[in-house]
Coordinates of C-alpha atoms and ligand atoms in Angstrom, one line a residue:
M1207 CA 0.6 0.3 0.3
A1208 CA 1.0 3.0 -0.9
T1209 CA 2.3 5.7 2.0
T1210 CA -0.1 8.2 -0.1
S1211 CA -3.1 6.9 0.9
V1212 CA -3.2 7.4 4.6
T1213 CA -6.0 9.7 6.3
P1214 CA -4.4 13.4 6.7
A1215 CA -4.1 14.5 10.3
Q1216 CA -6.9 16.9 10.5
H1217 CA -6.6 18.4 13.8
A1218 CA -2.5 17.8 15.2
G1219 CA -1.7 18.6 11.6
A1220 CA -0.4 22.3 14.0
F1221 CA 1.5 21.7 16.4
L1222 CA 3.3 19.1 14.0
Q1223 CA 5.1 21.9 12.9
G1224 CA 8.8 23.3 13.3
P1225 CA 10.8 21.6 16.2
K1226 CA 9.6 20.6 20.0
K1227 CA 12.1 21.5 22.9
L1228 CA 12.2 20.7 26.7
L1229 CA 10.0 21.9 29.0
I1230 CA 12.0 23.0 32.0
D1231 CA 10.9 25.4 34.4
G1232 CA 8.1 26.7 32.6
E1233 CA 10.1 27.8 28.7
W1234 CA 10.6 25.3 26.4
V1235 CA 13.7 25.4 25.5
D1236 CA 16.5 23.3 23.7
A1237 CA 18.4 20.9 25.0
A1238 CA 21.7 21.7 26.3
S1239 CA 23.8 20.4 23.8
G1240 CA 21.9 21.4 21.3
R1241 CA 22.0 17.5 19.4
T1242 CA 18.3 16.5 18.2
F1243 CA 16.6 13.0 17.6
E1244 CA 14.0 12.4 14.5
T1245 CA 10.5 10.4 16.4
V1246 CA 9.1 8.8 13.4
D1247 CA 5.4 7.7 12.1
P1248 CA 5.6 3.4 12.0
G1249 CA 2.8 3.5 10.4
T1250 CA 4.8 5.2 7.2
G1251 CA 8.5 4.7 8.1
E1252 CA 8.5 8.5 7.4
V1253 CA 10.1 11.7 9.5
L1254 CA 7.1 13.0 11.7
A1255 CA 9.3 15.5 14.0
T1256 CA 11.7 16.9 15.0
V1257 CA 12.2 17.4 19.4
A1258 CA 14.9 18.5 21.3
E1259 CA 17.2 15.4 23.0
G1260 CA 17.8 15.8 26.2
D1261 CA 20.6 14.2 28.3
A1262 CA 21.8 14.0 31.6
E1263 CA 22.5 18.2 32.2
D1264 CA 19.5 18.3 30.6
I1265 CA 16.9 16.7 33.3
D1266 CA 19.8 18.3 36.2
R1267 CA 17.7 21.6 34.5
A1268 CA 14.9 20.2 34.8
V1269 CA 15.5 18.7 38.4
K1270 CA 16.7 22.4 40.2
A1271 CA 13.5 23.9 38.5
A1272 CA 11.3 21.0 40.3
R1273 CA 13.1 21.6 42.9
R1274 CA 12.9 25.2 43.4
A1275 CA 9.5 24.9 42.5
F1276 CA 8.5 22.2 45.1
E1277 CA 11.0 23.6 48.5
D1278 CA 9.7 27.3 47.5
G1279 CA 6.8 27.9 44.7
P1280 CA 3.3 28.7 45.0
W1281 CA 3.3 24.5 44.5
S1282 CA 3.9 24.3 48.3
R1283 CA 1.5 26.9 48.9
I1284 CA -1.4 26.2 46.9
S1285 CA -3.8 25.3 48.7
P1286 CA -5.0 21.6 48.1
S1287 CA -8.5 22.9 46.3
E1288 CA -6.4 25.0 44.0
R1289 CA -3.6 21.8 43.1
G1290 CA -7.4 19.5 42.8
R1291 CA -9.1 22.1 40.2
I1292 CA -5.8 22.4 38.4
V1293 CA -4.8 18.7 38.5
H1294 CA -9.0 18.8 37.2
R1295 CA -8.4 21.9 34.8
I1296 CA -5.7 19.4 33.3
G1297 CA -8.5 16.5 32.4
D1298 CA -10.7 19.1 30.9
L1299 CA -7.9 20.9 28.6
I1300 CA -7.2 16.7 27.5
A1301 CA -10.9 15.8 26.0
E1302 CA -10.8 19.7 24.6
H1303 CA -8.4 19.1 22.8
A1304 CA -9.0 14.6 22.6
E1305 CA -9.2 13.9 18.4
E1306 CA -5.9 16.4 18.0
L1307 CA -4.1 14.1 20.4
A1308 CA -5.5 10.9 19.2
E1309 CA -4.2 11.9 16.8
L1310 CA -0.5 12.8 17.3
E1311 CA -0.8 9.4 19.2
T1312 CA -2.0 7.7 16.4
L1313 CA 1.1 8.8 14.0
D1314 CA 3.5 9.6 16.8
N1315 CA 2.9 4.9 17.7
G1316 CA 0.7 3.6 15.4
K1317 CA -2.8 2.5 17.1
P1318 CA -6.2 2.7 15.2
K1319 CA -6.8 6.5 15.2
A1320 CA -10.6 4.5 17.4
V1321 CA -8.3 3.0 20.1
A1322 CA -6.3 6.4 20.9
L1323 CA -9.7 8.7 20.8
G1324 CA -11.8 5.8 23.2
A1325 CA -8.7 3.9 25.1
D1326 CA -6.1 6.4 25.6
V1327 CA -7.4 9.8 25.6
A1328 CA -10.3 9.7 27.7
L1329 CA -8.8 7.3 29.9
A1330 CA -6.1 10.6 30.0
A1331 CA -8.8 12.5 30.7
D1332 CA -10.5 11.0 33.8
L1333 CA -7.2 10.1 35.1
F1334 CA -6.4 13.1 35.9
W1335 CA -10.4 14.4 37.0
Y1336 CA -10.1 10.9 39.0
M1337 CA -7.3 12.3 40.4
A1338 CA -8.5 16.3 41.0
G1339 CA -10.9 14.7 43.8
W1340 CA -8.4 13.7 45.9
A1341 CA -6.3 16.5 46.4
T1342 CA -8.7 17.0 49.0
K1343 CA -8.7 13.5 51.3
L1344 CA -6.2 13.7 52.1
K1345 CA -5.2 13.0 55.6
G1346 CA -3.7 11.8 58.2
G1347 CA -4.4 10.2 61.6
T1348 CA -5.2 11.2 65.9
I1349 CA -4.0 7.6 67.4
T1350 CA -2.8 7.6 70.8
P1351 CA 0.6 6.4 71.8
S1352 CA 1.1 3.6 74.9
V1353 CA 4.1 4.2 76.2
P1354 CA 4.5 1.4 78.4
Y1355 CA 8.9 2.7 79.6
L1356 CA 7.3 6.5 80.7
P1357 CA 4.8 6.8 84.4
G1358 CA 0.8 5.9 84.1
D1359 CA 0.5 9.3 83.7
S1360 CA 2.1 10.2 81.0
E1361 CA 0.3 12.1 78.6
F1362 CA 0.3 12.4 75.1
H1363 CA -1.9 13.8 71.6
A1364 CA -0.1 12.6 68.1
Y1365 CA -1.0 12.5 64.9
T1366 CA -0.4 12.0 61.3
L1367 CA 0.5 14.2 58.6
R1368 CA 0.9 13.0 55.1
E1369 CA 2.9 14.3 53.2
P1370 CA 4.4 15.1 49.5
L1371 CA 7.9 13.8 48.6
G1372 CA 9.0 16.5 46.7
V1373 CA 10.5 15.7 42.9
V1374 CA 9.7 13.2 41.0
G1375 CA 10.9 12.2 38.6
Q1376 CA 9.1 9.4 36.1
V1377 CA 10.3 7.3 32.6
I1378 CA 6.9 6.2 30.5
P1379 CA 7.2 3.3 27.4
W1380 CA 6.4 4.0 24.3
N1381 CA 2.5 2.4 23.9
F1382 CA -0.3 4.5 25.8
P1383 CA 2.7 7.4 26.0
L1384 CA -0.3 10.0 27.3
L1385 CA -1.5 7.9 29.2
M1386 CA 1.1 6.5 31.3
A1387 CA 1.7 10.5 31.2
A1388 CA -1.7 11.1 32.8
W1389 CA -0.5 7.3 35.4
K1390 CA 1.8 9.1 36.7
L1391 CA 1.1 12.6 36.6
G1392 CA -1.9 13.0 38.2
P1393 CA -1.5 11.6 41.7
A1394 CA 1.9 12.9 41.7
L1395 CA 0.5 15.9 40.8
A1396 CA -2.7 15.2 43.3
T1397 CA -0.5 14.9 46.2
G1398 CA 1.1 17.8 45.6
N1399 CA 5.3 17.1 44.2
T1400 CA 6.8 18.4 42.1
V1401 CA 7.5 15.8 38.1
V1402 CA 10.5 14.8 36.1
L1403 CA 9.1 13.5 33.4
K1404 CA 11.1 11.4 30.9
P1405 CA 8.2 10.4 27.6
A1406 CA 9.9 7.1 25.1
E1407 CA 12.3 8.2 22.8
Q1408 CA 9.8 6.1 19.6
T1409 CA 6.7 8.9 20.9
P1410 CA 7.6 11.7 22.9
L1411 CA 5.1 14.0 21.0
S1412 CA 1.9 13.8 23.0
A1413 CA 3.5 14.2 26.4
L1414 CA 4.9 17.5 24.8
R1415 CA 1.5 19.0 23.3
L1416 CA 1.0 17.9 27.3
G1417 CA 2.9 20.0 28.2
E1418 CA 1.3 23.2 27.0
L1419 CA -2.0 21.4 27.8
M1420 CA -0.1 21.6 31.6
L1421 CA 1.1 25.2 32.0
E1422 CA -2.6 26.9 30.4
A1423 CA -4.3 24.3 32.6
G1424 CA -2.0 26.8 35.7
V1425 CA 0.6 24.8 37.0
P1426 CA 3.2 27.2 37.5
A1427 CA 6.8 26.0 36.3
G1428 CA 8.8 24.1 36.9
V1429 CA 6.4 21.7 38.4
V1430 CA 6.0 20.1 35.6
N1431 CA 8.6 19.0 33.0
V1432 CA 8.1 16.6 30.9
V1433 CA 12.6 15.4 28.8
P1434 CA 12.1 13.6 25.6
G1435 CA 15.7 12.2 25.7
Y1436 CA 16.8 7.7 25.3
G1437 CA 16.8 5.7 27.9
E1438 CA 20.6 5.2 29.0
T1439 CA 20.9 9.2 29.0
A1440 CA 18.4 11.1 30.6
G1441 CA 16.6 8.4 32.3
A1442 CA 19.6 6.5 34.0
R1443 CA 20.8 11.0 35.0
L1444 CA 17.2 10.7 36.8
A1445 CA 17.7 7.5 38.0
E1446 CA 20.2 8.0 39.9
H1447 CA 20.4 11.9 40.5
P1448 CA 21.3 12.5 44.5
D1449 CA 18.0 14.7 44.6
V1450 CA 15.6 13.5 43.4
D1451 CA 13.4 11.4 46.0
K1452 CA 11.1 9.4 43.7
I1453 CA 11.6 7.2 41.0
A1454 CA 7.9 6.3 39.6
F1455 CA 9.3 3.8 35.7
T1456 CA 6.9 2.0 33.7
G1457 CA 8.8 0.1 30.6
S1458 CA 10.5 -3.6 30.2
T1459 CA 12.0 -5.6 33.7
E1460 CA 15.2 -5.5 31.8
V1461 CA 15.2 -1.9 32.8
G1462 CA 13.3 -2.1 35.9
K1463 CA 16.0 -3.7 36.9
I1464 CA 18.9 -1.0 36.3
I1465 CA 16.7 1.7 37.5
A1466 CA 16.3 0.4 40.9
R1467 CA 19.6 -0.1 41.4
A1468 CA 20.6 3.2 39.7
A1469 CA 18.2 4.1 42.6
T1470 CA 20.1 2.7 45.4
G1471 CA 22.5 5.8 45.3
N1472 CA 20.5 9.0 47.6
L1473 CA 17.6 5.4 48.1
K1474 CA 15.0 6.7 46.9
R1475 CA 11.8 5.2 46.5
V1476 CA 11.0 3.5 43.6
T1477 CA 7.3 1.8 42.4
L1478 CA 7.8 -0.4 39.2
E1479 CA 5.3 -1.9 36.3
L1480 CA 7.0 -4.5 34.0
G1481 CA 6.1 -6.8 32.3
G1482 CA 3.7 -9.8 31.8
K1483 CA 3.1 -12.4 30.7
S1484 CA -0.1 -12.8 31.3
P1485 CA -2.8 -16.0 30.8
N1486 CA -6.4 -15.7 28.9
I1487 CA -8.1 -19.5 31.1
V1488 CA -11.4 -20.4 28.9
F1489 CA -12.6 -23.2 30.3
D1490 CA -15.0 -25.5 28.8
D1491 CA -18.3 -24.1 30.9
A1492 CA -17.9 -21.0 29.3
D1493 CA -19.7 -18.3 27.8
V1494 CA -17.7 -19.7 24.4
D1495 CA -17.9 -17.4 21.5
A1496 CA -18.0 -14.7 24.2
A1497 CA -14.3 -16.0 25.6
I1498 CA -12.9 -16.2 22.0
A1499 CA -14.0 -12.5 21.5
G1500 CA -12.1 -11.6 25.0
A1501 CA -9.4 -14.0 23.8
A1502 CA -9.4 -11.9 21.2
Q1503 CA -9.4 -8.3 22.5
G1504 CA -6.7 -9.5 25.1
I1505 CA -3.8 -10.3 23.2
F1506 CA -4.7 -7.7 19.7
F1507 CA -5.4 -4.3 21.3
N1508 CA -3.2 -2.4 20.8
Q1509 CA -1.4 -4.4 18.6
G1510 CA -0.5 -6.4 21.2
E1511 CA 1.7 -3.7 22.9
V1512 CA 0.3 -4.5 26.3
C1513 CA 1.8 -4.9 29.1
S1514 CA -0.9 -7.1 30.5
A1515 CA -1.9 -8.8 27.0
G1516 CA -3.8 -11.9 28.1
S1517 CA -0.6 -13.4 26.0
R1518 CA -0.6 -17.4 27.6
L1519 CA -4.0 -18.8 26.0
Y1520 CA -5.1 -22.2 28.0
V1521 CA -8.2 -24.2 26.7
Q1522 CA -9.8 -26.7 28.5
E1523 CA -9.5 -29.2 25.9
S1524 CA -12.5 -30.8 25.0
Q1525 CA -13.2 -26.7 24.3
F1526 CA -9.7 -26.4 22.4
D1527 CA -10.3 -26.4 18.9
R1528 CA -13.2 -24.5 18.6
V1529 CA -10.9 -21.5 20.9
V1530 CA -8.3 -22.0 18.4
E1531 CA -11.1 -22.0 14.9
G1532 CA -12.0 -19.3 16.8
I1533 CA -9.5 -16.9 18.0
S1534 CA -8.1 -17.6 13.8
S1535 CA -10.3 -16.1 12.5
A1536 CA -11.1 -13.4 15.0
A1537 CA -6.9 -13.0 13.8
Q1538 CA -7.4 -13.2 9.9
S1539 CA -10.9 -11.1 10.1
I1540 CA -8.2 -7.6 11.7
K1541 CA -8.3 -5.2 9.0
V1542 CA -4.1 -3.8 9.7
G1543 CA -2.8 -1.6 7.8
H1544 CA -2.2 2.5 9.5
G1545 CA -3.8 3.6 12.3
M1546 CA -5.6 7.1 10.3
E1547 CA -7.6 4.6 8.0
A1548 CA -10.8 4.2 9.2
D1549 CA -11.5 0.7 8.5
T1550 CA -7.9 0.2 10.9
D1551 CA -8.6 -2.6 13.2
M1552 CA -4.8 -3.2 13.9
G1553 CA -1.7 -0.8 13.2
P1554 CA 2.3 -1.6 12.9
L1555 CA 4.7 -2.0 15.7
V1556 CA 6.4 1.1 17.0
S1557 CA 9.6 0.5 15.8
Q1558 CA 11.7 -1.4 14.1
E1559 CA 13.7 -3.0 16.6
Q1560 CA 10.1 -3.2 17.8
F1561 CA 9.1 -5.7 14.9
D1562 CA 12.5 -7.2 15.0
R1563 CA 12.0 -7.9 18.4
V1564 CA 8.2 -10.0 16.9
T1565 CA 9.6 -11.7 13.9
H1566 CA 12.4 -12.5 16.3
F1567 CA 10.2 -14.9 17.8
L1568 CA 8.3 -15.8 16.0
R1569 CA 10.8 -17.8 13.9
L1570 CA 12.8 -19.1 16.9
G1571 CA 8.9 -20.5 17.7
A1572 CA 8.6 -21.7 14.4
E1573 CA 12.2 -23.5 15.7
E1574 CA 11.2 -24.7 19.2
G1575 CA 8.3 -27.2 17.1
A1576 CA 5.9 -24.7 17.5
Q1577 CA 2.7 -23.6 14.3
H1578 CA 1.8 -20.5 13.7
V1579 CA -2.4 -21.6 12.5
T1580 CA -3.3 -17.7 11.3
G1581 CA -0.2 -15.0 11.1
G1582 CA 3.7 -15.5 11.4
Q1583 CA 4.8 -13.5 9.4
A1584 CA 5.5 -9.6 9.3
I1585 CA 3.9 -7.6 6.5
D1586 CA 5.4 -6.7 3.4
R1587 CA 4.7 -3.1 2.7
P1588 CA 6.0 0.4 4.2
G1589 CA 6.5 0.5 7.9
Y1590 CA 6.7 -1.7 10.4
F1591 CA 3.6 -4.4 9.9
V1592 CA 3.5 -8.1 11.8
Q1593 CA 0.0 -10.2 11.3
P1594 CA -2.3 -11.0 13.8
T1595 CA -1.2 -14.5 14.6
V1596 CA -1.8 -17.8 16.7
I1597 CA 0.4 -20.3 18.1
T1598 CA -0.4 -23.8 19.3
G1599 CA 2.5 -26.7 19.7
A1600 CA 4.0 -25.0 22.0
D1601 CA 5.0 -26.4 25.6
A1602 CA 5.6 -24.5 29.4
Q1603 CA 9.8 -24.4 27.9
H1604 CA 9.7 -22.6 25.0
A1605 CA 10.2 -18.7 24.2
I1606 CA 7.1 -18.0 23.3
V1607 CA 5.6 -19.0 26.1
R1608 CA 8.4 -17.9 29.1
E1609 CA 9.5 -14.3 27.5
E1610 CA 7.4 -11.2 26.6
V1611 CA 7.0 -10.7 23.2
F1612 CA 5.4 -7.3 22.9
G1613 CA 2.6 -8.5 19.9
P1614 CA -0.2 -9.4 18.7
V1615 CA 1.2 -13.4 19.1
I1616 CA -0.5 -15.2 20.8
A1617 CA 0.4 -18.9 22.4
A1618 CA -2.8 -21.6 22.6
M1619 CA -2.5 -24.5 25.0
P1620 CA -5.1 -27.1 26.2
F1621 CA -5.0 -28.5 30.5
S1622 CA -7.7 -30.9 31.4
D1623 CA -7.9 -30.3 35.0
V1624 CA -8.0 -27.4 37.0
D1625 CA -4.7 -28.0 39.8
D1626 CA -2.7 -27.9 36.4
L1627 CA -4.1 -25.2 35.6
A1628 CA -3.6 -22.9 38.5
R1629 CA 0.4 -24.7 38.6
Q1630 CA 0.8 -23.9 35.1
A1631 CA -0.6 -20.4 35.1
N1632 CA 1.6 -19.4 38.3
D1633 CA 4.6 -21.1 35.8
S1634 CA 5.9 -17.7 35.0
H1635 CA 8.6 -14.5 36.9
Y1636 CA 6.2 -12.6 35.9
G1637 CA 2.4 -11.5 37.6
L1638 CA 1.0 -9.0 35.8
A1639 CA -2.3 -9.8 35.0
A1640 CA -5.0 -12.6 34.4
G1641 CA -8.0 -13.8 33.3
I1642 CA -10.2 -16.9 33.4
W1643 CA -13.6 -17.4 31.6
T1644 CA -16.1 -19.6 33.1
R1645 CA -19.8 -19.9 33.7
D1646 CA -19.0 -21.5 37.7
I1647 CA -18.8 -18.7 40.2
S1648 CA -17.6 -20.8 42.6
K1649 CA -14.7 -21.5 41.0
A1650 CA -13.9 -18.2 38.9
H1651 CA -13.5 -16.7 42.6
R1652 CA -11.6 -19.4 43.7
L1653 CA -9.5 -19.6 40.5
A1654 CA -9.1 -15.9 40.8
K1655 CA -8.0 -15.9 44.2
R1656 CA -4.9 -19.3 43.7
I1657 CA -3.9 -17.3 40.9
K1658 CA -0.2 -14.8 41.9
A1659 CA -1.4 -11.9 39.9
G1660 CA -1.7 -8.0 39.8
T1661 CA -4.9 -8.5 38.6
V1662 CA -6.9 -11.1 37.4
H1663 CA -10.2 -10.3 35.4
I1664 CA -13.5 -13.0 34.7
N1665 CA -16.1 -13.1 31.9
T1666 CA -13.5 -10.3 30.6
Y1667 CA -10.0 -8.5 29.5
H1668 CA -8.4 -5.4 29.5
V1669 CA -11.0 -3.2 31.4
F1670 CA -9.0 -0.3 33.1
G1671 CA -9.7 2.7 35.5
A1672 CA -8.7 5.1 37.0
E1673 CA -10.2 3.5 40.8
L1674 CA -8.7 0.2 40.2
P1675 CA -4.4 -0.3 41.4
F1676 CA -2.9 -1.4 39.0
G1677 CA 0.4 -3.7 38.9
G1678 CA 2.7 -7.1 39.1
Y1679 CA 2.9 -9.9 41.5
K1680 CA 6.2 -10.8 41.3
Q1681 CA 8.5 -9.5 38.0
S1682 CA 5.9 -7.1 37.1
G1683 CA 7.0 -4.7 39.6
W1684 CA 7.0 -2.8 42.0
G1685 CA 3.6 -1.1 44.0
R1686 CA 0.2 0.0 42.4
E1687 CA -0.9 2.6 40.0
M1688 CA -4.1 4.4 40.1
G1689 CA -7.2 4.0 41.8
E1690 CA -6.3 5.1 45.9
E1691 CA -3.6 3.0 46.1
V1692 CA -0.8 5.1 44.2
L1693 CA -1.1 7.7 47.0
S1694 CA 0.7 6.3 49.5
N1695 CA 3.8 5.9 46.9
Y1696 CA 3.8 9.9 46.3
L1697 CA 2.9 11.2 50.0
E1698 CA 5.6 10.8 53.5
T1699 CA 3.7 9.3 56.9
K1700 CA 4.8 11.3 59.2
S1701 CA 4.4 11.4 62.8
V1702 CA 4.2 14.2 65.6
I1703 CA 3.7 13.7 68.9
V1704 CA 3.0 16.0 71.2
G1705 CA 3.1 15.5 75.7
L1706 CA 0.6 17.0 77.0
Ligands
ADP2933 P1 11.1 -1.8 25.9 O1 12.0 -1.9 25.2 O2 10.0 -2.1 25.5 O3 10.9 0.3 25.0 P2 12.2 -0.2 27.9 O4 12.4 -0.3 29.3 O5 13.7 0.2 27.5 O6 11.2 -0.7 27.1 O7 11.4 1.5 27.8 C1 10.6 2.7 28.7 C2 10.7 3.0 28.6 O8 12.6 3.4 29.5 C3 11.5 4.4 27.9 O9 11.8 5.6 28.3 C4 12.8 4.3 27.5 O10 14.1 5.1 26.7 C5 13.3 4.3 28.9 N1 14.7 3.7 29.2 C6 15.8 2.6 28.4 N2 17.2 2.7 29.7 C7 17.0 3.0 30.7 C8 17.8 3.0 31.3 N3 18.7 2.2 30.4 N4 17.6 4.2 32.2 C9 16.8 4.8 32.7 N5 15.4 4.9 31.4 C10 15.6 4.1 30.6

């Protein structure tokens, strides 16, 4: 297909004009080195925009600005109510610019515009609206201490304060660029922290546009700094920076471990939302058609570039052939194309590197003896397209079953009994998500308890909401994003004791 058939961006065109800069201390500035990098439309391979390439020196400037804004700036003195209103306005502005942000996301990441609009942008706005409400609801408690080594008539009044941590570094991935920025920024701002955000080098555009919208919403200078750049330079500096109080990371388990090590210098707080290899389980008493549709959505949504994608499909023996046939025919009916085309169901992978990774796993799967029931190949056209793929004949030792592919590739495996299934489902060093399809509610809830994963879906898949904590067991991460639970990642608790 010729690249000229791509529907032009109706709303994002203006933002794409001219080179993009770093947001530091409320100003749009060049990188100290003067260097830039190009961001590419993965649906065509063509350059979309030139972006200032932040590195360690720019991170240092941004951290200084964030420190000043935290210690001396208006952010530390602003009332919780006003802080909440600003966070709420960010959500409003995202909703007002939904079409533009969705187009930026589609052009930079590759995903279909309908997905960008319906999932990324809608969830990002909602995340800010949800977190805005917390700004006025943070509270400590009053406590009566019993102190055995003091005289019995000693009396105290004690209470706890919940205080922001200070300067927070946030490093985010390319699969949901705007939404991951929202997951990170919403709670950090609602709790009164200041931030240096490093978007992924593959997809810096929506975070930069969000930076403009945050200034428009009234976020004071220095409170949010956005510094695109590479992981090994800008990201690494943020993780090790001695004046950063916390690092929040979403990305691969491999880089998560590097970040955790880098953070030990000043023992900054660390939260990590990492990879997954999530089991999706279909029992023979399930609504099998719904399970097939759910399993297909669980792996093919967003090109499979989802950390919680249901990439291991376990099907009870008697329904195995039917489910494999169903998901294969669902895969074949997916219209793969440029994300800006209205009828596209699945876009390209984000980059050449990701394309190489996914096609490597496809080859490896075949070498290890698994069969591609459908798909299994790259698509010969400009951009980074691969076929939605269903694999059978893989076993628990195969790389395709153990390792995160991060692409539209599902391995289907039969199982016979629940105990064996639970063992197989947990046979992974990841523990991010799982799916269970059955009409037997007792079985569903019992199994949900046995599965070691941060999110378990029953008769549905890929349900995310600002209210729902999200994160991983085992090597899928530390801590939770979203919900009330995320707030504690951004707050210290202080006990204050008064002798009466
Ligand atoms: P992927 O392999 O899927 O691209 P990564 O985990 O490499 O995912 O990247 C996620 C984010 O982590 C990106 O913003 C990237 O720039 C950043 N990153 C990569 N390497 C490092 C590193 N050594 N230190 C800090 N951040 C990094």
